[in-house]
Each structure stands twice: as C-alpha cells, then as structure tokens.
Amino acid sequence: MGYTIAEKILLNHCDADHVEPGQVVMVRCEVVLANDVTGPLAFRQMEKMGTSEVFDRSKIVMVADHFAPAKDERSAILIKRLKEWSLEHGVAFYDQGRGGIEHNLIIQEGWVVPGSVIVGGDSHTCTHGALGAFSSGLGSTDIAYSLIFGEFWEAVPGTIQITVSGEKGRFVTGKDVILAVISQIGAGGGTDNVLEFVGPGTKSLSIDERLAISNLAIEAGSETGIFPADETTAAYLDGRTETKWEAVHSDPDASYSRQLKVDFDRLEPLVAKPHNPENVVPVSEVAGMPIHQVVVGNCANGTLTDLRQAAQMVQGKRVHERTRMIVVPATQKIYREAIEEGLVDTLVEAGASISTPTCGPCFGGHTGALAPGENSITTTNRNFKGRAGSPDACVYLANAFVAAAAAVAGEIVDPAGVIS
Amino acid sequence: MIASGKAVLVPGTNIDTDVLYPGIYLNIDDPELMKPYLFEGLDPSLRDQLSGDTVLVVGENFGMGSSREHVPLAMKAWGVRCVIGSSFARIFYRNCINLALPAITCPQAAQAAEPGSQIAVDAATGKVVVDGQEFSALPVPPFMLEMLDRGGLISWAQYKLSQPRS
Ligand code: SF4
C-alpha cells in the first residue's frame, strides 16, 4: 500500500519505518513559529520544563502580529517579551514595520519549502501546505516542547483528497474552492485528517489563491491543506530560498479516508454566513444584506492578488456611505507593492482606510471591532460569534471581489452587478 | 488516570474557542488572570457553576478554531478535572492532553449527564460512570494515556531533559 503526501513527509521526519493513520510518532520540524500571543506563553511553559535552551536558533521565527501595533500596555509587554526573548536567543524576530502577518511573512521570506515540516503556535499554520509542506498549528505547551527538542508528537492523520477541475469563473477565487469544501464536509468533517488538493483545476491557482485554500483547512477541522509542489510552486520559490527541496507526491495506490470533487465550472462566488464557516451559500442568496464594515485582509486573503481584486472593484467608485472599508495588506512587502502598483491610491480615493499589516480586525483584537447589530463582510477565515467585536454583530466571509463589491453597494451583491 | 467531579453542561455543537475565550483577552499570559474570561462569549454564568472538582460535559466538535491554550489553561485554573464530549477539535484535544486534562470521547455519557451529575472516569479502561450508570468511552490511545499519567508535556519534557543526551 502506498503513502499519501502527508504520510511521506511525516515518514521522512520521524524514526518509524512505516506510518499509518492514528499511529503516534515524534516528528522533527524545520521551522518553529510563534507570535506575540503564543510565544510568551510558550516561554513560560519552557521555564517550567526547566530550560531556556533552544534546539536550533536558525529554525525559529517569532513574529509580532496579533496585537501589533500594541493596543494597550498589556499587549506592549507581550511584544516586548517576544522581542527580548528573540534577541537573547538569537532567533529571527519580525517587528511591526518589518514583517506582517506571520504566515504570509514566512512564506514570502523563503522559510517554507515543499516537503518540510512547519509547526506554529497558531491554528492557521495550516497555510504552509500551500507550498507542499506539512504544517501543523499547535498550542503554546507544544511549541515550548518544539523549541527545546525540535520535534512534536503527532497522531498521523488520514487524508481527504480533493480533485479540482474546470475553468474558474470571472469572480471565483481559491476562497470559493475551500468554502465549497467546508460546506461539503462541515466544520468538524476534516478532524484527524489533512486535505490534499490535486487535479487539473489546481493549475489555474496561483500561490496567493492556494494560501487561502490551505489557510481555511482548519475551518473544516483539518490539520493542514496540502498542494503537492508543481511548476507554480517552483516559480514562486525561485530566488526566494537557498534551501534545496524536492517535490513530494502521493503514491497512486495511497489510501484516502475520503475523496471529493470541486468543479470550477459549477462554482459561483460563495459566502459563509454567521456564525460558522460551514454555513455556505451562493452570494445571490444573501444579496441585499446591508453591510456596515468591509475588511480585506488577514492571512487567508490579504495578499497582493486580493488587494488587486479589491482595487479593481472600487476603481473610480466610492465606498457606500453606510459602510466602512478597511484594507490590511498582509505584509510590509505587499503593502509596498500595492503602493507601487497604485492600488493603495485607488483604495484610499474610494474611501477605504488602509492599515499597517496586523491581525487586528481579524480576531477582534483591535482596529476594526464591530458594534452590536452591525454586519461585516470580510475576506478573513472565521465568522464565529464575537470574533470581530460584539457577539451581537454578524460576520460574513467571502473572497475579495465579493467583499469589495459590498463596500461599493453598501450591501451584499453579486460582483458582476458592480463591474462587468 | 482517574478523574471525578460534578457535571457542568456546556450545551451546543461546534463550540469555538472564540466564544470560550474571546480574542481581546489573549494579551493575558497568566492562567489565574484568564479565569474571569472563560465562557465569556458563550454564557458567563457557566463560571458560577464551576467548583474545585468539575467535569465539563460538551457536545460535538468542541473547541474548534484557534490554538489558544488560554481555554484549557483557564479551565484547569478553575478546577476542571476532565472534559467529556461527543467529539473534540484536534488542537483543543491535544492542548488538553499536553496539560494533563483528560478529554474523553463518550457521546452516550455526555447525553446521560445532567447538571450536577456525579461523574467518574478511568481514562485507561474507558469506563465512565454517570450517577451510577456505566458507559464505555472511545479508548484513549496509549501515547496520550502515558502523557496523562506522567502529568502532561511539561513533566514529559522535564523527564527527557533529565536523561543523558544520546
Ligand atoms: S490574520 Fe487572523 S487568522 Fe490569521 S494569524 Fe492573524 S488572527 Fe489568526
């Protein structure tokens, strides 16, 4: 019996000579990642474990993104702690103004290569599967352990294979692929499994779009969402990293816990209604819903591709008077590129506010919380009750075309009605 | 590992980590200071039912979402001894095991429990007793059992650090 890509990568990173779903193995990792929320908590746990020594300082990355820029004293203390610890241990540290949202940042900076194992103190560490890596979101105690030993315990997951086919429609993006998957299997349907994306339709997906797909794997309960590396991956990594890598693919006789299909030819822009990402409907079904805030940003859809889509939508138009539009480039580099391309100008002219790269409005942390009774449509990944401020606010999830179209219309609309 | 206590029911399926511990309080890193915000987005009155020996009874896909360990840390700080549920989200489950807080999958027991029920759990055998009625839970895999018995990942790391390096 053959192995899936996830099983192969795990096999390459542990001492077992065979792996199968459910088996527990210790897995070595190439990158250990944490942020201003999970990092300081991990350092506390490390102290309790009885050491401050790390396994390999060249494999550790700390990013200030959740509460950066600090919203209050308590947040400032966490960021200070993260920075001081990083300097003291000689590990990579990205401060505000030099980094961005951790997942987009470390991919952009060449930390992630196909076939590698990434662990992060953040559930959206699953994003790194977009480059063909095995990536796992962990809590702070796990991260403490990984910082010391360079490994983590892992119950080998099963694999759900998703075959993507067909031609993408005008306003359909990677976000719609993953929303379609989540609606098919449900918020817990991918638990103890990874998602693996294959098929001719994956060829039309850029790395930016794959990021969104892998990123929301956790919204189906999955550990990660893997795209086996192809020419798109190789082109993206060219000049970005010196690390040697080899593409890993599933064996033809690998066994899957489930196989699904997503056909672009039958896919339209989708929206996940409050308060669970599995509540997915076509945009037409929620058209007319008044919108008070639009957020284009976060680790799923704050890429240059998303900013381009949003700018295209609002070009020469005004954000509706009922609506606020917040745009958060995921990294400092994306921010600069958006300035160079004139996207920032287009967005600001339309009435959008542009934020420095941060997690802020995505998790209700700061800058962009919602009042009771307000509706927001965002390109983020979670619409849980209270996720973005008041528990009596409603968050709808969509791609950047749909979100930006709602900013212009002041209500949810089919983007085709805003530009043709 | 054997755990027992009085049942506190957390109703609903797909209870996410944001309602269990809202993001705005993530800038706290001391478990004692996390206590006042547990269940904040779900039902703050649940906190009034917590005592030094509580068994939380939860539904399907409990703890979905974030990796925030604030949720099980705050539970432990409140004296939660065990969580019994129909099913658990992956990161929440492993966070519990790492903190030596048994997370036991037993839908039947979760159904049978009422507020205040006396519950005892033997993680090794999977025997769950709710007010004298016996149920069998999904067995806890040997690795996780060992983790629970050793007192979680912190003790595990202490032990590993005390061994001569190979
Ligand atoms: S942008 Fe949102 S989902 Fe992504 S890492 Fe930050 S808080 Fe988490």
Coordinates of C-alpha atoms and ligand atoms in Angstrom, one line a residue:
Chain A
M1 CA 0.0 0.0 0.0
G2 CA 1.4 3.4 -1.0
Y3 CA 1.6 6.6 1.1
T4 CA -0.2 10.0 0.8
I5 CA 2.0 13.1 0.6
A6 CA 1.3 13.8 4.2
E7 CA 2.3 10.3 5.3
K8 CA 5.5 10.5 3.2
I9 CA 6.6 13.8 4.7
L10 CA 6.0 12.5 8.2
L11 CA 7.8 9.3 7.4
N12 CA 10.8 11.4 6.3
H13 CA 10.7 13.3 9.6
C14 CA 10.4 10.5 12.1
D15 CA 12.3 7.4 13.2
A16 CA 9.5 4.9 12.4
D17 CA 9.9 2.8 9.3
H18 CA 6.2 2.8 8.5
V19 CA 3.4 5.2 9.3
E20 CA -0.4 4.8 9.2
P21 CA -3.3 7.0 10.4
G22 CA -3.7 7.0 14.1
Q23 CA -0.1 6.0 14.9
V24 CA 1.7 8.4 17.2
V25 CA 5.2 9.4 16.1
M26 CA 7.7 12.1 17.1
V27 CA 8.1 14.4 14.1
R28 CA 11.2 16.7 13.5
C29 CA 10.5 20.2 12.2
E30 CA 12.3 22.6 10.0
V31 CA 10.6 25.7 11.3
V32 CA 9.1 26.6 14.8
L33 CA 6.9 29.7 14.6
A34 CA 5.2 31.7 17.3
N35 CA 3.7 35.2 17.8
D36 CA 3.1 37.8 20.4
V37 CA 0.2 35.8 21.9
T38 CA 1.5 32.2 21.8
G39 CA 5.3 33.0 22.1
P40 CA 5.3 34.5 25.6
L41 CA 3.0 31.7 26.8
A42 CA 5.4 29.1 25.3
F43 CA 8.4 30.8 27.1
R44 CA 6.5 30.4 30.4
Q45 CA 6.0 26.7 29.7
M46 CA 9.6 26.3 28.7
E47 CA 10.7 27.7 32.0
K48 CA 8.5 25.2 33.8
M49 CA 10.1 22.4 31.6
G50 CA 13.4 23.6 33.1
T51 CA 15.5 25.0 30.3
S52 CA 15.8 28.2 28.2
E53 CA 18.0 26.5 25.6
V54 CA 16.5 26.0 22.1
F55 CA 17.3 23.2 19.7
D56 CA 18.5 25.3 16.8
R57 CA 18.2 29.0 16.7
S58 CA 18.3 29.1 12.9
K59 CA 15.0 27.3 12.7
I60 CA 12.9 29.5 15.0
V61 CA 10.9 32.5 13.9
M62 CA 9.0 35.0 16.1
V63 CA 6.5 37.5 14.7
A64 CA 4.7 40.4 16.4
D65 CA 1.4 40.4 14.5
H66 CA -1.7 39.8 16.7
F67 CA -1.6 42.9 18.9
A68 CA 0.9 44.8 16.9
P69 CA 1.0 47.8 16.9
A70 CA 0.3 47.3 20.7
K71 CA -3.3 48.3 21.6
D72 CA -2.5 48.8 25.3
E73 CA 0.1 48.3 27.9
R74 CA -0.5 44.6 28.4
S75 CA -0.1 43.9 24.7
A76 CA 3.0 46.1 24.6
I77 CA 4.5 44.0 27.4
L78 CA 3.9 40.8 25.4
I79 CA 5.5 42.2 22.3
K80 CA 8.5 43.4 24.4
R81 CA 8.9 40.0 25.9
L82 CA 8.8 38.4 22.5
K83 CA 11.4 40.7 21.2
E84 CA 13.7 40.4 24.2
W85 CA 13.5 36.7 24.2
S86 CA 14.2 36.5 20.5
L87 CA 17.3 38.8 20.8
E88 CA 18.5 36.9 23.8
H89 CA 18.2 33.5 21.9
G90 CA 19.5 34.9 18.6
V91 CA 16.4 33.7 16.7
A92 CA 14.6 35.6 13.8
F93 CA 12.3 38.2 15.0
Y94 CA 10.0 40.3 12.8
D95 CA 8.8 43.5 14.5
Q96 CA 6.0 45.8 13.1
G97 CA 7.2 47.7 10.1
R98 CA 9.5 44.9 9.1
G99 CA 7.2 41.9 8.9
G100 CA 3.5 41.4 8.8
I101 CA 1.1 38.5 9.4
E102 CA 3.3 35.5 10.4
H103 CA 2.1 33.0 7.8
N104 CA 2.3 35.2 4.7
L105 CA 5.5 36.6 6.0
I106 CA 7.5 33.4 6.5
I107 CA 6.3 32.1 3.1
Q108 CA 7.3 35.3 1.4
E109 CA 10.7 35.3 3.1
G110 CA 11.5 31.8 1.9
W111 CA 11.3 29.9 5.3
V112 CA 8.9 27.3 3.8
V113 CA 9.8 24.7 1.2
P114 CA 8.0 21.7 -0.2
G115 CA 8.4 18.5 1.8
S116 CA 9.4 20.3 5.0
V117 CA 7.6 20.3 8.4
I118 CA 6.5 23.6 9.9
V119 CA 4.9 23.9 13.4
G120 CA 3.4 27.1 14.6
G121 CA 1.7 28.4 17.7
D122 CA -1.3 29.4 15.7
S123 CA -4.1 27.4 14.2
H124 CA -3.6 28.9 10.7
T125 CA -0.2 27.4 10.4
C126 CA -2.0 25.1 8.1
T127 CA -1.4 27.8 5.4
H128 CA 2.0 26.5 4.7
G129 CA 0.5 23.4 3.0
A130 CA 0.1 25.7 0.0
L131 CA 3.8 25.2 -0.8
G132 CA 3.6 21.4 -0.3
A133 CA 4.9 21.4 3.3
F134 CA 3.3 19.6 6.2
S135 CA 2.3 22.3 8.7
S136 CA 0.7 22.0 12.0
G137 CA -1.0 24.5 14.3
L138 CA -0.2 23.8 17.9
G139 CA -0.8 25.3 21.4
S140 CA 1.9 27.0 23.4
T141 CA 2.9 24.0 25.5
D142 CA 3.5 22.0 22.3
I143 CA 5.5 25.0 21.0
A144 CA 7.6 25.1 24.1
Y145 CA 8.5 21.5 23.6
S146 CA 9.3 22.0 19.9
L147 CA 11.5 25.0 20.8
I148 CA 13.6 22.8 23.1
F149 CA 13.6 19.5 21.2
G150 CA 12.9 20.4 17.6
E151 CA 10.1 17.9 17.4
F152 CA 6.4 17.3 18.4
W153 CA 4.2 14.4 18.9
E154 CA 1.8 13.6 16.1
A155 CA -1.0 11.2 15.6
V156 CA -0.6 10.5 11.9
P157 CA -3.7 12.0 10.2
G158 CA -5.7 10.4 7.4
T159 CA -6.1 12.2 4.1
I160 CA -9.1 13.6 2.3
Q161 CA -8.3 14.1 -1.3
I162 CA -10.0 16.9 -3.2
T163 CA -9.8 16.9 -7.0
V164 CA -10.3 20.4 -8.5
S165 CA -11.4 20.6 -12.2
G166 CA -12.9 23.0 -14.7
E167 CA -12.3 26.7 -15.5
K168 CA -12.5 29.4 -12.9
G169 CA -15.4 31.9 -13.5
R170 CA -14.7 35.7 -13.6
F171 CA -15.2 36.4 -9.8
V172 CA -14.5 33.0 -8.5
T173 CA -11.2 32.5 -6.5
G174 CA -9.4 30.0 -4.3
K175 CA -11.5 31.2 -1.4
D176 CA -14.6 29.7 -3.1
V177 CA -12.9 26.3 -3.5
I178 CA -12.3 26.0 0.2
L179 CA -15.7 27.4 1.2
A180 CA -17.2 24.7 -1.1
V181 CA -15.2 22.0 0.7
I182 CA -16.1 23.2 4.2
S183 CA -19.8 23.3 3.2
Q184 CA -19.5 19.7 1.9
I185 CA -17.7 18.1 4.9
G186 CA -18.7 20.5 7.7
A187 CA -16.7 22.3 10.4
G188 CA -15.7 19.1 12.0
G189 CA -15.6 16.9 8.9
G190 CA -11.8 17.1 8.4
T191 CA -10.8 16.3 12.0
D192 CA -7.9 13.9 12.2
N193 CA -7.3 14.4 8.5
V194 CA -5.4 16.6 6.2
L195 CA -6.8 17.9 2.9
E196 CA -4.8 17.2 -0.2
F197 CA -5.6 19.2 -3.4
V198 CA -4.9 17.8 -6.8
G199 CA -6.4 17.8 -10.3
P200 CA -6.2 20.0 -13.4
G201 CA -8.1 22.9 -11.7
T202 CA -5.1 23.4 -9.3
K203 CA -3.0 24.6 -12.3
S204 CA -5.0 27.8 -12.5
L205 CA -4.5 28.6 -8.8
S206 CA -1.7 31.0 -8.0
I207 CA 0.3 30.6 -4.8
D208 CA -1.8 33.5 -3.3
E209 CA -5.0 31.6 -4.0
R210 CA -3.6 28.3 -2.7
L211 CA -2.7 30.2 0.5
A212 CA -6.4 31.0 1.0
I213 CA -7.4 27.4 0.4
S214 CA -4.8 25.8 2.7
N215 CA -5.5 28.5 5.3
L216 CA -9.1 27.6 5.8
A217 CA -8.4 23.8 6.0
I218 CA -8.6 24.3 9.8
E219 CA -12.1 25.6 9.4
A220 CA -13.0 22.1 8.4
G221 CA -11.1 20.8 11.4
S222 CA -8.2 19.7 9.3
E223 CA -4.6 19.9 10.4
T224 CA -3.4 21.2 7.1
G225 CA -4.3 21.6 3.4
I226 CA -1.6 20.4 1.1
F227 CA -0.9 21.3 -2.5
P228 CA 1.8 19.0 -3.9
A229 CA 4.6 21.2 -5.4
D230 CA 4.4 21.9 -9.1
E231 CA 5.7 24.5 -11.6
T232 CA 3.8 27.3 -9.9
T233 CA 5.5 26.4 -6.6
A234 CA 8.9 26.2 -8.2
A235 CA 8.5 29.5 -9.9
Y236 CA 7.4 31.1 -6.7
L237 CA 10.4 29.7 -4.8
D238 CA 12.9 30.7 -7.4
G239 CA 15.2 33.3 -5.9
R240 CA 13.3 33.2 -2.6
T241 CA 15.2 30.5 -0.8
E242 CA 18.5 28.7 -1.0
T243 CA 17.2 25.6 0.7
K244 CA 17.2 22.6 -1.5
W245 CA 13.9 20.9 -1.9
E246 CA 12.2 18.1 -3.7
A247 CA 8.6 17.8 -4.6
V248 CA 6.7 15.0 -2.7
H249 CA 3.6 13.4 -4.3
S250 CA 1.1 10.8 -3.1
D251 CA 1.6 7.3 -4.4
P252 CA -1.1 6.2 -6.9
D253 CA -2.1 3.4 -4.5
A254 CA -2.2 5.6 -1.4
S255 CA -5.4 5.2 0.6
Y256 CA -7.7 8.1 1.5
S257 CA -10.3 8.4 4.1
R258 CA -12.5 10.3 1.6
Q259 CA -12.3 11.7 -1.9
L260 CA -14.2 14.8 -3.1
K261 CA -14.5 16.9 -6.2
V262 CA -14.8 20.6 -6.7
D263 CA -15.7 21.7 -10.3
F264 CA -14.9 25.3 -11.2
D265 CA -17.5 25.1 -14.0
R266 CA -20.2 24.8 -11.4
L267 CA -18.7 27.1 -8.8
E268 CA -20.0 30.6 -8.2
P269 CA -18.8 33.2 -5.6
L270 CA -19.8 31.9 -2.2
V271 CA -20.4 33.5 1.2
A272 CA -20.2 31.9 4.7
K273 CA -23.0 33.2 6.9
P274 CA -22.7 33.8 10.6
H275 CA -21.6 32.2 12.9
N276 CA -19.8 29.2 11.4
P277 CA -17.7 28.9 8.3
E278 CA -19.7 25.9 7.2
N279 CA -22.8 28.0 6.6
V280 CA -22.0 28.5 3.0
V281 CA -24.5 29.8 0.4
P282 CA -24.1 31.4 -3.1
V283 CA -23.7 35.1 -2.9
S284 CA -27.1 35.6 -4.6
E285 CA -28.8 34.0 -1.6
V286 CA -27.6 36.8 0.8
A287 CA -27.7 39.6 -1.7
G288 CA -29.3 42.8 -0.3
M289 CA -27.9 42.2 3.3
P290 CA -26.9 45.7 4.5
I291 CA -23.2 45.9 5.3
H292 CA -21.5 48.3 7.8
Q293 CA -18.0 47.2 7.5
V294 CA -15.8 45.5 4.9
V295 CA -12.4 44.1 5.7
V296 CA -10.0 43.0 3.0
G297 CA -7.0 41.4 4.8
N298 CA -5.8 38.6 7.1
C299 CA -3.6 35.5 6.5
A300 CA -6.1 34.0 4.1
N301 CA -6.8 36.9 1.8
G302 CA -4.6 39.9 2.4
T303 CA -2.3 39.1 -0.5
L304 CA -1.4 41.3 -3.4
T305 CA -3.9 39.3 -5.5
D306 CA -6.7 40.2 -3.1
L307 CA -5.7 43.9 -3.0
R308 CA -5.7 43.9 -6.8
Q309 CA -9.2 42.4 -6.8
A310 CA -10.5 44.9 -4.2
A311 CA -9.0 47.8 -6.1
Q312 CA -10.5 46.6 -9.4
M313 CA -13.9 46.6 -7.7
V314 CA -13.7 50.1 -6.2
Q315 CA -11.8 51.8 -9.0
G316 CA -13.4 55.1 -9.8
K317 CA -16.2 54.5 -7.3
R318 CA -16.9 55.4 -3.7
V319 CA -17.4 53.3 -0.7
H320 CA -21.1 53.4 0.2
E321 CA -22.0 56.0 2.9
R322 CA -23.3 53.3 5.2
T323 CA -20.1 51.3 5.0
R324 CA -16.5 51.5 6.3
M325 CA -13.9 49.7 4.3
I326 CA -10.6 48.6 6.0
V327 CA -7.8 47.1 3.9
V328 CA -4.9 45.4 5.6
P329 CA -2.0 44.2 3.4
A330 CA -0.7 41.0 5.0
T331 CA 2.9 42.0 4.9
Q332 CA 5.0 45.1 4.7
K333 CA 6.3 43.9 1.3
I334 CA 2.7 43.5 -0.1
Y335 CA 2.0 47.0 1.3
R336 CA 4.9 48.5 -0.7
E337 CA 3.9 46.6 -3.9
A338 CA 0.4 47.8 -3.5
I339 CA 1.7 51.4 -3.3
E340 CA 3.9 50.9 -6.3
E341 CA 1.0 49.5 -8.4
G342 CA -1.2 52.3 -7.4
L343 CA -3.7 50.0 -5.6
V344 CA -3.4 52.0 -2.3
D345 CA -4.2 55.2 -4.1
T346 CA -7.3 53.7 -5.8
L347 CA -8.5 52.2 -2.5
V348 CA -7.9 55.4 -0.5
E349 CA -9.5 57.5 -3.2
A350 CA -12.6 55.3 -2.9
G351 CA -12.8 56.0 0.8
A352 CA -11.1 52.9 2.2
S353 CA -8.8 53.1 5.3
I354 CA -5.5 51.3 4.9
S355 CA -4.0 49.7 7.9
T356 CA -0.4 48.7 8.6
P357 CA -0.1 44.9 8.4
T358 CA -1.6 43.3 11.5
C359 CA -4.0 40.6 12.7
G360 CA -6.1 43.3 14.5
P361 CA -9.6 43.3 12.9
C362 CA -9.5 39.6 12.0
F363 CA -9.8 38.4 15.6
G364 CA -11.5 41.4 17.2
G365 CA -8.2 42.3 18.8
H366 CA -8.1 46.0 17.8
T367 CA -8.6 48.4 14.9
G368 CA -11.9 47.5 13.4
A369 CA -14.2 45.9 16.0
L370 CA -17.9 45.7 15.4
A371 CA -20.8 47.3 17.3
P372 CA -23.9 45.3 18.2
G373 CA -26.3 45.0 15.3
E374 CA -23.6 45.7 12.7
N375 CA -22.9 43.4 9.7
S376 CA -19.5 42.9 8.3
I377 CA -18.3 41.1 5.2
T378 CA -14.6 40.1 5.3
T379 CA -12.0 38.1 3.4
T380 CA -10.9 36.5 6.7
N381 CA -11.4 32.9 7.8
R382 CA -13.6 32.9 10.9
N383 CA -17.1 34.3 11.5
F384 CA -17.5 32.9 15.0
K385 CA -19.9 34.8 17.3
G386 CA -18.0 37.7 18.8
R387 CA -14.9 37.0 16.7
A388 CA -14.8 40.6 15.4
G389 CA -16.1 42.6 18.4
S390 CA -19.6 42.5 19.6
P391 CA -21.3 39.0 19.9
D392 CA -24.4 40.7 18.5
A393 CA -22.6 41.6 15.3
C394 CA -22.7 39.4 12.2
V395 CA -19.7 38.4 10.1
Y396 CA -19.9 37.1 6.5
L397 CA -16.9 35.5 4.9
A398 CA -16.2 35.9 1.1
N399 CA -13.5 36.5 -1.5
A400 CA -12.0 40.0 -2.1
F401 CA -14.2 40.6 -5.2
V402 CA -17.4 40.0 -3.2
A403 CA -16.2 41.9 -0.1
A404 CA -15.1 45.0 -2.1
A405 CA -18.3 44.9 -4.2
A406 CA -20.3 45.1 -0.9
A407 CA -18.2 48.1 0.1
V408 CA -19.4 50.0 -3.0
A409 CA -23.0 48.8 -2.8
G410 CA -23.4 49.1 0.9
E411 CA -25.0 45.6 0.9
I412 CA -24.0 42.2 -0.3
V413 CA -24.2 42.0 -4.1
D414 CA -23.0 39.7 -6.9
P415 CA -19.7 41.4 -8.0
A416 CA -21.0 41.1 -11.6
G417 CA -23.5 43.8 -10.7
V418 CA -20.8 46.2 -9.7
I419 CA -18.4 45.8 -12.6
S420 CA -18.8 43.8 -15.8
Chain B
M1 CA -5.6 8.3 35.1
I2 CA -8.8 8.6 37.2
A3 CA -10.8 11.8 37.4
S4 CA -14.1 12.6 39.0
G5 CA -16.3 15.6 39.8
K6 CA -19.6 17.3 39.4
A7 CA -21.0 17.8 35.9
V8 CA -21.3 21.3 34.3
L9 CA -23.0 21.1 31.0
V10 CA -21.8 23.3 28.1
P11 CA -24.6 23.0 25.5
G12 CA -24.3 23.2 21.8
T13 CA -22.2 21.8 19.0
N14 CA -19.2 23.4 17.3
I15 CA -18.5 25.5 20.3
D16 CA -15.5 27.5 19.2
T17 CA -12.5 28.9 21.1
D18 CA -13.6 32.5 20.4
V19 CA -16.7 32.2 22.4
L20 CA -14.9 30.1 25.1
Y21 CA -12.3 32.8 25.5
P22 CA -12.6 35.9 23.3
G23 CA -9.6 37.2 21.4
I24 CA -9.5 40.5 23.1
Y25 CA -8.2 38.8 26.3
L26 CA -5.4 37.0 24.6
N27 CA -2.9 39.5 25.9
I28 CA -3.0 37.7 29.2
D29 CA -0.4 35.0 29.9
D30 CA -1.1 34.1 33.5
P31 CA -3.7 31.3 33.9
E32 CA -5.1 32.8 37.1
L33 CA -5.8 36.1 35.3
M34 CA -7.5 34.2 32.4
K35 CA -10.2 32.7 34.7
P36 CA -12.7 35.7 34.6
Y37 CA -13.0 35.4 30.8
L38 CA -13.6 31.7 30.4
F39 CA -17.0 31.2 28.6
E40 CA -17.3 35.0 28.2
G41 CA -18.7 34.9 24.7
L42 CA -20.9 31.8 25.3
D43 CA -22.5 32.1 28.7
P44 CA -20.6 33.9 31.5
S45 CA -23.0 32.4 34.1
L46 CA -21.4 29.0 33.4
R47 CA -18.5 30.2 35.5
D48 CA -20.7 30.4 38.6
Q49 CA -21.2 26.6 38.4
L50 CA -17.5 25.8 38.4
S51 CA -16.1 24.4 41.6
G52 CA -12.8 22.8 42.5
D53 CA -13.9 19.4 41.1
T54 CA -15.8 19.9 37.9
V55 CA -16.3 17.6 34.9
L56 CA -17.3 19.6 31.8
V57 CA -19.8 17.9 29.6
V58 CA -19.7 19.1 26.0
G59 CA -21.1 18.4 22.6
E60 CA -19.7 17.6 19.1
N61 CA -16.6 19.2 17.7
F62 CA -16.0 21.1 20.9
G63 CA -13.1 23.6 20.9
M64 CA -12.9 24.2 17.2
G65 CA -10.9 27.1 15.9
S66 CA -7.9 28.8 17.5
S67 CA -4.8 27.2 19.1
R68 CA -5.2 29.5 22.1
E69 CA -4.3 27.4 25.1
H70 CA -6.0 30.0 27.3
V71 CA -9.1 27.8 27.1
P72 CA -7.8 24.7 28.8
L73 CA -5.5 26.7 31.0
A74 CA -8.4 28.7 32.3
M75 CA -10.4 25.5 32.7
K76 CA -7.7 24.0 34.8
A77 CA -7.3 27.1 36.8
W78 CA -11.0 26.9 37.7
G79 CA -10.6 23.3 38.8
V80 CA -11.9 21.4 35.8
R81 CA -10.8 17.8 36.2
C82 CA -11.9 16.3 33.0
V83 CA -13.9 17.1 29.8
I84 CA -16.3 14.5 28.4
G85 CA -17.7 15.1 25.0
S86 CA -19.2 13.7 21.8
S87 CA -16.1 14.8 19.8
F88 CA -13.2 17.3 20.1
A89 CA -11.4 19.6 17.7
R90 CA -7.8 18.5 17.2
I91 CA -5.8 21.3 18.7
F92 CA -8.1 21.7 21.7
Y93 CA -7.8 17.9 22.3
R94 CA -4.0 17.9 22.1
N95 CA -3.8 21.1 24.3
C96 CA -5.8 19.2 27.0
I97 CA -3.6 16.1 26.8
N98 CA -0.5 18.2 27.0
L99 CA -1.8 19.9 30.1
A100 CA -2.8 16.5 31.6
L101 CA -6.5 17.4 31.4
P102 CA -8.2 14.3 30.2
A103 CA -10.5 14.9 27.2
I104 CA -12.7 11.8 26.9
T105 CA -14.9 11.0 23.9
C106 CA -18.1 9.3 25.1
P107 CA -21.3 10.6 23.4
Q108 CA -23.6 8.4 25.5
A109 CA -22.2 9.6 28.8
A110 CA -22.4 13.2 27.5
Q111 CA -26.1 12.6 26.7
A112 CA -26.8 11.0 30.1
A113 CA -25.2 13.7 32.2
E114 CA -27.3 16.3 33.9
P115 CA -26.2 19.5 35.7
G116 CA -24.6 18.4 38.9
S117 CA -24.4 14.7 38.0
Q118 CA -21.6 12.9 39.8
I119 CA -19.1 11.6 37.1
A120 CA -16.1 9.4 37.4
V121 CA -13.8 8.5 34.6
D122 CA -11.0 5.9 34.2
A123 CA -9.1 7.1 31.2
A124 CA -7.1 3.8 31.0
T125 CA -10.1 1.5 30.8
G126 CA -12.5 4.0 29.2
K127 CA -15.1 3.4 31.9
V128 CA -17.3 6.4 32.6
V129 CA -19.8 6.4 35.4
V130 CA -22.5 9.0 35.5
D131 CA -24.7 8.9 38.6
G132 CA -24.0 5.2 39.0
Q133 CA -24.7 4.4 35.3
E134 CA -21.8 2.9 33.4
F135 CA -20.6 3.8 29.8
S136 CA -17.6 3.0 27.7
A137 CA -15.7 5.8 26.1
L138 CA -13.6 5.6 23.0
P139 CA -10.2 4.3 24.3
V140 CA -7.6 6.9 24.9
P141 CA -4.6 5.9 22.7
P142 CA -1.6 4.5 24.7
F143 CA 0.6 7.5 24.0
M144 CA -1.9 10.0 25.2
L145 CA -2.6 7.9 28.3
E146 CA 1.1 7.9 29.1
M147 CA 1.1 11.7 28.7
L148 CA -1.8 12.0 31.1
D149 CA -0.2 9.6 33.6
R150 CA 3.1 11.5 33.5
G151 CA 1.4 14.8 34.2
G152 CA 1.5 16.2 30.7
L153 CA 4.0 17.6 28.3
I154 CA 5.8 19.7 30.9
S155 CA 6.7 16.7 33.1
W156 CA 7.5 14.8 30.0
A157 CA 10.0 17.4 28.9
Q158 CA 11.4 17.6 32.4
Y159 CA 12.0 13.8 32.3
K160 CA 13.5 14.0 28.9
L161 CA 15.9 16.8 29.9
S162 CA 17.0 14.7 33.0
Q163 CA 18.1 11.8 30.7
P164 CA 21.6 11.7 29.5
R165 CA 21.7 13.1 25.9
S166 CA 22.1 10.3 23.3
Ligands
SF4_1 S1 -4.8 37.2 10.5 FE1 -6.4 36.4 11.8 S2 -6.5 34.2 11.4 FE2 -4.5 35.0 10.5 S3 -3.0 34.6 12.1 FE3 -3.8 36.7 12.4 S4 -5.5 36.4 13.9 FE4 -5.0 34.4 13.1

